[in-house]
Amino acid sequence: MVKGNSRYSKEFRERAVRMFKEVRPDHSSQWSAIDAVASKLGCNNETLRRWLIQAETDQGIRPGITTDERNRIKKLERENRELKRANEILRLASAYFAKASKRPSSKEIIAFVDCHREQYGVELICKVLPIASSLYHEHKRREQYVKLVPERVRQDEYLSGKIITIWEENRSVYGVRKVWTTRPEQAEAQPLDLVNRNLTVLRPNQLWVADFTFVATWTGVVYTAFVIDVFSRMIIGWKVSSTMQTDLVLDALEQALWRRQVKGNLIHHSDRGSQYLSIRYIEHLAENGVVPSVGSVGSSHDNAMAETIICLYKTEVINREGPWKKLEAVELATMDWVDWFNNRRLMEPIGDIPPAVFEQLYYNRQQGVMAMQA
């Protein structure tokens, strides 16, 4: 169930304006073009109209306050508010740690952040104390992980992989003693495979999978990233870009988070691509209470559902409607296909109904159960 939220990302607003300009010549009126784009991106028609007016103001076509000027005013107002809130945080921290004879430990500081995060936000508290916000998010990510996976299972999964790697790197001749001796004392922490090819879920926003692919155009290769809800196979985030850097997958994730507004009790599964293992991506998951999971190196079976959706994307739109002249053409076609896929494509694994209908049936059942219990 998509929840409304007025805080659209800058990238999303720019994408909507750009796509409106692409489709405008194909429509008899501005309003019909607005309706075509807004309905497929999931935003309100009037909202998109305001973005178009603001874009014209920024370009000097219309009079008014530009986005840069508006942002400067907002920045000054925000700095004033943050200064006031920082003073409040310092007073609270002074009282909280008054009995401490030395600098508070990281554990104590994290406890303080937990007490006041709802009122002041994690980033501002960490900035004032000071403590690295990444330290706090890593601590909370580990807490979530511990809740989901027993300690013995985590150790076995980690050590079994290291044992095989060490054994293969040493000509497959080492026995138990030498394998253990060769094992490094510390290893770089990376997410484990929490899914293990088990895609059985009971509700939306329990497990998301993510992947991206490439599309050849006359002006060069472009890349399309997807985020998919395993429960219904619905595509909840996507992005087309000329590069396959972290921003590609991060923008797709941001759209999914905006659409679903989830906080916790969610696993995000991907392959071991550098984009998905980047610090920015992992931290963004942690900030939103999402637990990362990654498959094995070089195994497409570990992310089979995402691979399947990408295969359908290639078959039903890219290969069928190509060749492609430029990124904008791929972007428009992807928008149309995602809208059709989510709302009209019949999916055999969920009973030959579209993903959106499957999810709505779930929420209808939940409301019925709640009504019976009331």
Coordinates of C-alpha atoms in Angstrom, one line a residue:
M1 CA 0.0 0.0 0.0
V2 CA 1.6 3.3 -1.1
K3 CA 1.4 6.0 1.4
G4 CA 1.4 9.7 0.5
N5 CA 4.4 11.9 1.3
S6 CA 5.0 15.5 0.2
R7 CA 8.8 15.1 0.4
Y8 CA 9.7 14.1 -3.2
S9 CA 13.5 13.8 -3.9
K10 CA 15.2 16.4 -6.1
E11 CA 16.0 13.7 -8.6
F12 CA 12.4 12.5 -8.8
R13 CA 11.1 16.1 -9.4
E14 CA 13.7 16.6 -12.2
R15 CA 12.9 13.3 -13.7
A16 CA 9.2 14.1 -13.8
V17 CA 9.8 17.5 -15.4
R18 CA 12.2 16.0 -18.0
M19 CA 9.7 13.3 -18.9
F20 CA 6.8 15.8 -19.3
K21 CA 8.9 17.7 -21.8
E22 CA 9.6 14.5 -23.7
V23 CA 5.9 13.5 -24.0
R24 CA 4.4 17.0 -24.4
P25 CA 4.5 17.0 -28.3
D26 CA 2.4 13.7 -28.2
H27 CA -0.5 15.3 -26.4
S28 CA -3.1 17.9 -27.4
S29 CA -2.9 19.8 -24.2
Q30 CA -0.5 20.4 -21.3
W31 CA -2.9 18.9 -18.8
S32 CA -3.2 15.6 -20.7
A33 CA 0.6 15.4 -20.8
I34 CA 0.8 16.1 -17.1
D35 CA -1.8 13.4 -16.4
A36 CA 0.1 10.9 -18.5
V37 CA 3.3 11.4 -16.6
A38 CA 2.0 12.0 -13.1
S39 CA -0.2 8.9 -13.1
K40 CA 2.7 6.6 -14.1
L41 CA 5.2 8.1 -11.7
G42 CA 2.7 8.0 -8.8
C43 CA 2.5 11.7 -8.1
N44 CA -0.4 14.2 -8.1
N45 CA -1.2 16.1 -11.3
E46 CA -1.3 19.5 -9.5
T47 CA 2.1 18.7 -7.9
L48 CA 3.7 18.1 -11.2
R49 CA 2.1 21.3 -12.6
R50 CA 3.8 23.2 -9.7
W51 CA 7.1 21.6 -10.5
L52 CA 6.8 22.7 -14.1
I53 CA 6.0 26.3 -13.1
Q54 CA 9.0 26.2 -10.7
A55 CA 11.3 24.9 -13.5
E56 CA 10.2 27.8 -15.8
T57 CA 10.9 30.2 -12.9
D58 CA 14.4 28.8 -12.5
Q59 CA 15.1 29.2 -16.2
G60 CA 14.0 32.8 -16.1
I61 CA 10.9 32.2 -18.2
R62 CA 8.5 33.2 -15.4
P63 CA 8.9 35.8 -12.6
G64 CA 9.2 34.6 -9.1
I65 CA 11.6 33.2 -6.5
T66 CA 13.9 30.6 -8.0
T67 CA 14.7 27.3 -6.4
D68 CA 18.2 28.5 -5.5
E69 CA 16.9 31.6 -3.8
R70 CA 14.2 29.5 -2.0
N71 CA 16.9 27.0 -0.9
R72 CA 19.1 29.8 0.5
I73 CA 16.2 31.2 2.6
K74 CA 15.3 27.7 3.8
K75 CA 19.0 27.1 4.6
L76 CA 19.1 30.2 6.8
E77 CA 15.9 29.3 8.6
R78 CA 17.1 25.7 9.1
E79 CA 20.4 26.9 10.5
N80 CA 18.6 29.0 13.0
R81 CA 16.3 26.2 14.0
E82 CA 19.3 23.8 14.3
L83 CA 21.2 26.2 16.4
K84 CA 18.3 26.4 18.8
R85 CA 17.9 22.6 18.9
A86 CA 21.6 22.1 19.3
N87 CA 21.5 24.2 22.5
E88 CA 18.6 22.1 23.7
I89 CA 20.6 18.9 23.0
L90 CA 23.6 20.2 24.9
R91 CA 21.5 21.0 27.9
L92 CA 19.9 17.5 27.8
A93 CA 23.2 15.8 27.4
S94 CA 24.7 17.8 30.3
A95 CA 22.0 16.5 32.6
Y96 CA 22.1 13.0 31.2
F97 CA 25.8 12.6 31.6
A98 CA 26.1 14.7 34.8
K99 CA 27.1 11.8 37.0
A100 CA 29.8 10.5 34.6
S101 CA 33.3 11.0 35.9
K102 CA 34.9 10.6 32.4
R103 CA 33.9 10.9 28.8
P104 CA 30.8 8.7 28.2
S105 CA 31.3 5.5 26.3
S106 CA 29.9 4.9 22.8
K107 CA 27.3 2.6 24.3
E108 CA 26.1 5.4 26.7
I109 CA 26.0 7.9 23.9
I110 CA 24.0 5.6 21.7
A111 CA 21.5 5.1 24.5
F112 CA 21.2 8.9 24.7
V113 CA 20.6 9.1 21.0
D114 CA 17.9 6.5 21.3
C115 CA 16.1 8.5 24.0
H116 CA 15.9 11.7 21.9
R117 CA 16.1 10.6 18.3
E118 CA 12.3 11.0 17.7
Q119 CA 12.5 14.7 18.8
Y120 CA 15.8 15.8 17.4
G121 CA 16.9 13.3 14.8
V122 CA 20.0 11.1 14.8
E123 CA 22.1 13.2 12.5
L124 CA 21.8 16.4 14.6
I125 CA 22.4 14.7 17.9
C126 CA 25.5 13.0 16.6
K127 CA 26.8 16.2 15.2
V128 CA 26.3 18.1 18.5
L129 CA 27.8 15.4 20.8
P130 CA 29.9 14.7 18.7
I131 CA 29.8 11.1 17.5
A132 CA 29.9 9.7 13.9
S133 CA 26.4 9.0 12.8
S134 CA 27.8 6.0 10.9
L135 CA 28.8 4.4 14.2
Y136 CA 25.3 4.8 15.5
H137 CA 23.7 3.4 12.3
E138 CA 26.2 0.4 12.3
H139 CA 25.3 -0.3 15.9
K140 CA 21.5 -0.4 15.1
R141 CA 22.1 -2.4 12.0
R142 CA 23.9 -5.1 14.0
E143 CA 21.0 -5.0 16.5
Q144 CA 18.5 -5.7 13.8
Y145 CA 20.7 -8.4 12.3
V146 CA 21.1 -10.2 15.7
K147 CA 17.3 -10.2 16.1
L148 CA 16.8 -11.9 12.7
V149 CA 19.7 -14.4 12.7
P150 CA 20.9 -16.6 15.7
E151 CA 24.5 -16.2 16.7
R152 CA 25.5 -19.8 15.9
V153 CA 24.0 -19.5 12.4
R154 CA 25.8 -16.2 11.7
Q155 CA 29.2 -17.7 12.8
D156 CA 28.6 -20.9 10.8
E157 CA 27.7 -18.9 7.6
Y158 CA 30.7 -16.7 8.0
L159 CA 33.3 -19.3 8.9
S160 CA 32.1 -21.9 6.3
G161 CA 32.7 -19.4 3.5
K162 CA 36.1 -18.4 4.9
I163 CA 37.2 -22.0 5.2
I164 CA 36.3 -22.9 1.6
T165 CA 38.1 -19.7 0.4
I166 CA 41.3 -20.4 2.3
W167 CA 41.3 -24.1 1.3
E168 CA 40.9 -23.2 -2.4
E169 CA 43.5 -20.4 -2.3
N170 CA 46.1 -22.9 -0.9
R171 CA 45.8 -25.5 -3.7
S172 CA 43.1 -27.4 -1.8
V173 CA 45.7 -29.2 0.3
Y174 CA 45.4 -27.7 3.8
G175 CA 43.7 -29.6 6.6
V176 CA 41.8 -28.3 9.5
R177 CA 44.8 -27.0 11.5
K178 CA 46.4 -25.1 8.6
V179 CA 43.1 -23.6 7.5
W180 CA 42.5 -22.3 11.0
T181 CA 46.0 -21.0 11.2
T182 CA 45.7 -19.2 7.8
R183 CA 42.3 -17.6 8.8
P184 CA 42.9 -13.8 9.4
E185 CA 42.0 -12.5 12.8
Q186 CA 39.7 -9.8 11.4
A187 CA 37.9 -9.5 8.1
E188 CA 36.0 -6.7 6.5
A189 CA 32.4 -6.7 7.6
Q190 CA 30.0 -7.3 4.8
P191 CA 26.3 -8.3 4.8
L192 CA 25.5 -12.0 4.8
D193 CA 23.0 -13.9 2.7
L194 CA 19.9 -13.8 4.9
V195 CA 17.6 -15.1 2.2
N196 CA 19.5 -18.2 1.0
R197 CA 17.2 -18.5 -2.0
N198 CA 14.1 -18.7 0.2
L199 CA 11.7 -16.2 -1.4
T200 CA 8.7 -17.2 0.7
V201 CA 7.2 -14.1 2.3
L202 CA 3.9 -13.4 4.1
R203 CA 3.3 -9.7 3.5
P204 CA 4.5 -6.7 1.5
N205 CA 7.6 -4.9 2.7
Q206 CA 9.1 -8.1 4.2
L207 CA 11.7 -8.7 1.5
W208 CA 12.9 -6.5 -1.4
V209 CA 15.3 -7.6 -4.1
A210 CA 17.3 -5.2 -6.3
D211 CA 19.4 -5.5 -9.4
F212 CA 20.3 -3.5 -12.6
T213 CA 20.9 -4.1 -16.2
F214 CA 22.3 -2.3 -19.3
V215 CA 20.6 -1.1 -22.5
A216 CA 22.5 -0.2 -25.7
T217 CA 21.5 3.1 -27.3
W218 CA 22.9 5.0 -30.3
T219 CA 24.6 7.4 -27.9
G220 CA 26.1 4.8 -25.6
V221 CA 25.1 2.3 -23.0
V222 CA 22.6 3.3 -20.3
Y223 CA 21.7 1.3 -17.2
T224 CA 18.3 0.6 -15.6
A225 CA 18.0 -0.3 -11.9
F226 CA 15.0 -1.9 -10.2
V227 CA 13.8 -2.5 -6.6
I228 CA 11.1 -5.2 -6.4
D229 CA 8.8 -6.3 -3.5
V230 CA 9.0 -10.1 -3.4
F231 CA 5.5 -10.5 -2.0
S232 CA 3.7 -9.2 -5.1
R233 CA 6.6 -8.8 -7.6
M234 CA 5.7 -5.1 -7.8
I235 CA 8.4 -2.8 -9.0
I236 CA 8.5 -0.1 -6.3
G237 CA 11.6 1.8 -7.5
W238 CA 13.5 2.2 -10.8
K239 CA 16.0 4.5 -12.4
V240 CA 17.7 4.9 -15.8
S241 CA 21.1 6.5 -15.9
S242 CA 24.1 6.9 -18.2
T243 CA 26.5 5.6 -15.5
M244 CA 26.4 2.5 -13.2
Q245 CA 27.7 4.3 -10.1
T246 CA 26.1 4.1 -6.7
D247 CA 23.7 6.9 -7.5
L248 CA 22.0 4.7 -10.0
V249 CA 20.9 2.1 -7.5
L250 CA 20.6 4.7 -4.7
D251 CA 18.0 6.7 -6.6
A252 CA 16.0 3.5 -7.3
L253 CA 16.1 2.6 -3.6
E254 CA 15.1 6.2 -2.6
Q255 CA 12.0 5.9 -4.8
A256 CA 11.1 2.6 -3.2
L257 CA 11.5 4.0 0.3
W258 CA 9.4 7.1 -0.6
R259 CA 6.6 4.9 -2.1
R260 CA 6.5 2.5 0.8
Q261 CA 7.4 4.6 3.9
V262 CA 8.7 1.5 5.8
K263 CA 10.7 1.6 9.0
G264 CA 12.2 -1.7 10.1
N265 CA 11.2 -5.4 9.7
L266 CA 12.4 -5.4 6.1
I267 CA 15.3 -7.2 4.4
H268 CA 16.9 -5.8 1.2
H269 CA 18.6 -8.5 -0.9
S270 CA 21.0 -7.9 -3.9
D271 CA 24.0 -9.4 -5.5
R272 CA 27.6 -8.4 -4.4
G273 CA 28.0 -5.6 -6.9
S274 CA 30.1 -2.8 -5.6
Q275 CA 27.2 -0.4 -5.9
Y276 CA 25.1 -2.4 -3.4
L277 CA 28.1 -2.9 -1.0
S278 CA 29.1 0.8 -1.1
I279 CA 29.2 2.7 2.3
R280 CA 26.6 5.2 1.0
Y281 CA 24.1 2.4 0.1
I282 CA 24.6 0.3 3.2
E283 CA 24.3 3.4 5.4
H284 CA 21.1 4.6 3.7
L285 CA 19.6 1.2 4.3
A286 CA 20.6 1.4 8.0
E287 CA 19.1 4.9 8.3
N288 CA 15.8 3.6 7.2
G289 CA 15.9 0.5 9.4
V290 CA 16.4 -1.9 6.5
V291 CA 18.7 -4.9 6.9
P292 CA 21.0 -5.7 3.9
S293 CA 21.5 -9.1 2.5
V294 CA 23.7 -10.2 -0.4
G295 CA 24.0 -13.4 -2.4
S296 CA 27.1 -15.4 -3.3
V297 CA 29.7 -14.1 -5.7
G298 CA 28.9 -14.9 -9.3
S299 CA 25.6 -16.7 -8.6
S300 CA 22.6 -15.4 -10.4
H301 CA 20.4 -18.0 -8.6
D302 CA 20.8 -16.1 -5.4
N303 CA 18.9 -13.2 -6.8
A304 CA 16.6 -15.1 -9.1
M305 CA 13.5 -13.0 -8.8
A306 CA 15.3 -9.8 -9.7
E307 CA 16.9 -11.6 -12.7
T308 CA 13.5 -12.8 -13.8
I309 CA 12.0 -9.3 -13.7
I310 CA 15.0 -7.9 -15.7
C311 CA 14.5 -10.7 -18.2
L312 CA 10.9 -9.7 -18.7
Y313 CA 11.9 -6.1 -19.0
K314 CA 14.4 -7.0 -21.7
T315 CA 11.9 -9.2 -23.6
E316 CA 8.8 -7.1 -23.3
V317 CA 10.2 -3.6 -23.9
I318 CA 13.9 -3.3 -24.7
N319 CA 14.2 -6.0 -27.3
R320 CA 10.7 -5.5 -28.6
E321 CA 10.7 -1.8 -29.1
G322 CA 14.4 -1.1 -29.8
P323 CA 16.8 0.0 -31.2
W324 CA 17.1 3.0 -28.8
K325 CA 18.3 6.4 -29.8
K326 CA 19.0 7.9 -26.4
L327 CA 18.6 7.6 -22.6
E328 CA 15.3 9.7 -22.6
A329 CA 13.7 7.2 -24.9
V330 CA 14.6 4.3 -22.6
E331 CA 13.4 6.3 -19.6
L332 CA 10.0 6.9 -21.1
A333 CA 9.5 3.3 -22.3
T334 CA 10.6 2.1 -18.8
M335 CA 8.0 4.4 -17.2
D336 CA 5.3 3.0 -19.4
W337 CA 6.3 -0.6 -18.9
V338 CA 6.6 -0.4 -15.1
D339 CA 3.1 1.2 -15.0
W340 CA 1.7 -1.6 -17.2
F341 CA 3.7 -4.3 -15.3
N342 CA 2.5 -3.2 -11.9
N343 CA -1.2 -2.5 -12.7
R344 CA -2.2 -4.6 -15.7
R345 CA 0.3 -7.5 -16.4
L346 CA -1.0 -10.9 -15.3
M347 CA 1.5 -12.7 -13.1
E348 CA 1.2 -16.5 -13.0
P349 CA 3.0 -17.0 -9.6
I350 CA 0.4 -14.8 -7.9
G351 CA -2.7 -16.2 -9.5
D352 CA -2.7 -14.5 -12.9
I353 CA -3.5 -11.1 -11.5
P354 CA -1.4 -7.9 -11.6
P355 CA 1.0 -7.1 -8.6
A356 CA -1.1 -4.0 -7.6
V357 CA -4.3 -6.1 -7.4
F358 CA -2.5 -8.8 -5.4
E359 CA -1.3 -6.3 -2.8
Q360 CA -4.7 -4.7 -2.6
L361 CA -6.3 -8.0 -1.9
Y362 CA -3.9 -8.6 0.9
Y363 CA -4.7 -5.2 2.5
N364 CA -8.5 -5.9 2.0
R365 CA -8.1 -9.2 3.9
Q366 CA -6.1 -7.5 6.7
Q367 CA -8.9 -4.8 7.1
G368 CA -11.5 -7.6 7.2
V369 CA -9.6 -9.4 9.9
M370 CA -9.3 -6.2 11.9
A371 CA -13.0 -5.4 11.5
M372 CA -13.9 -8.9 12.8
Q373 CA -11.6 -8.5 15.9
A374 CA -13.0 -5.0 16.7

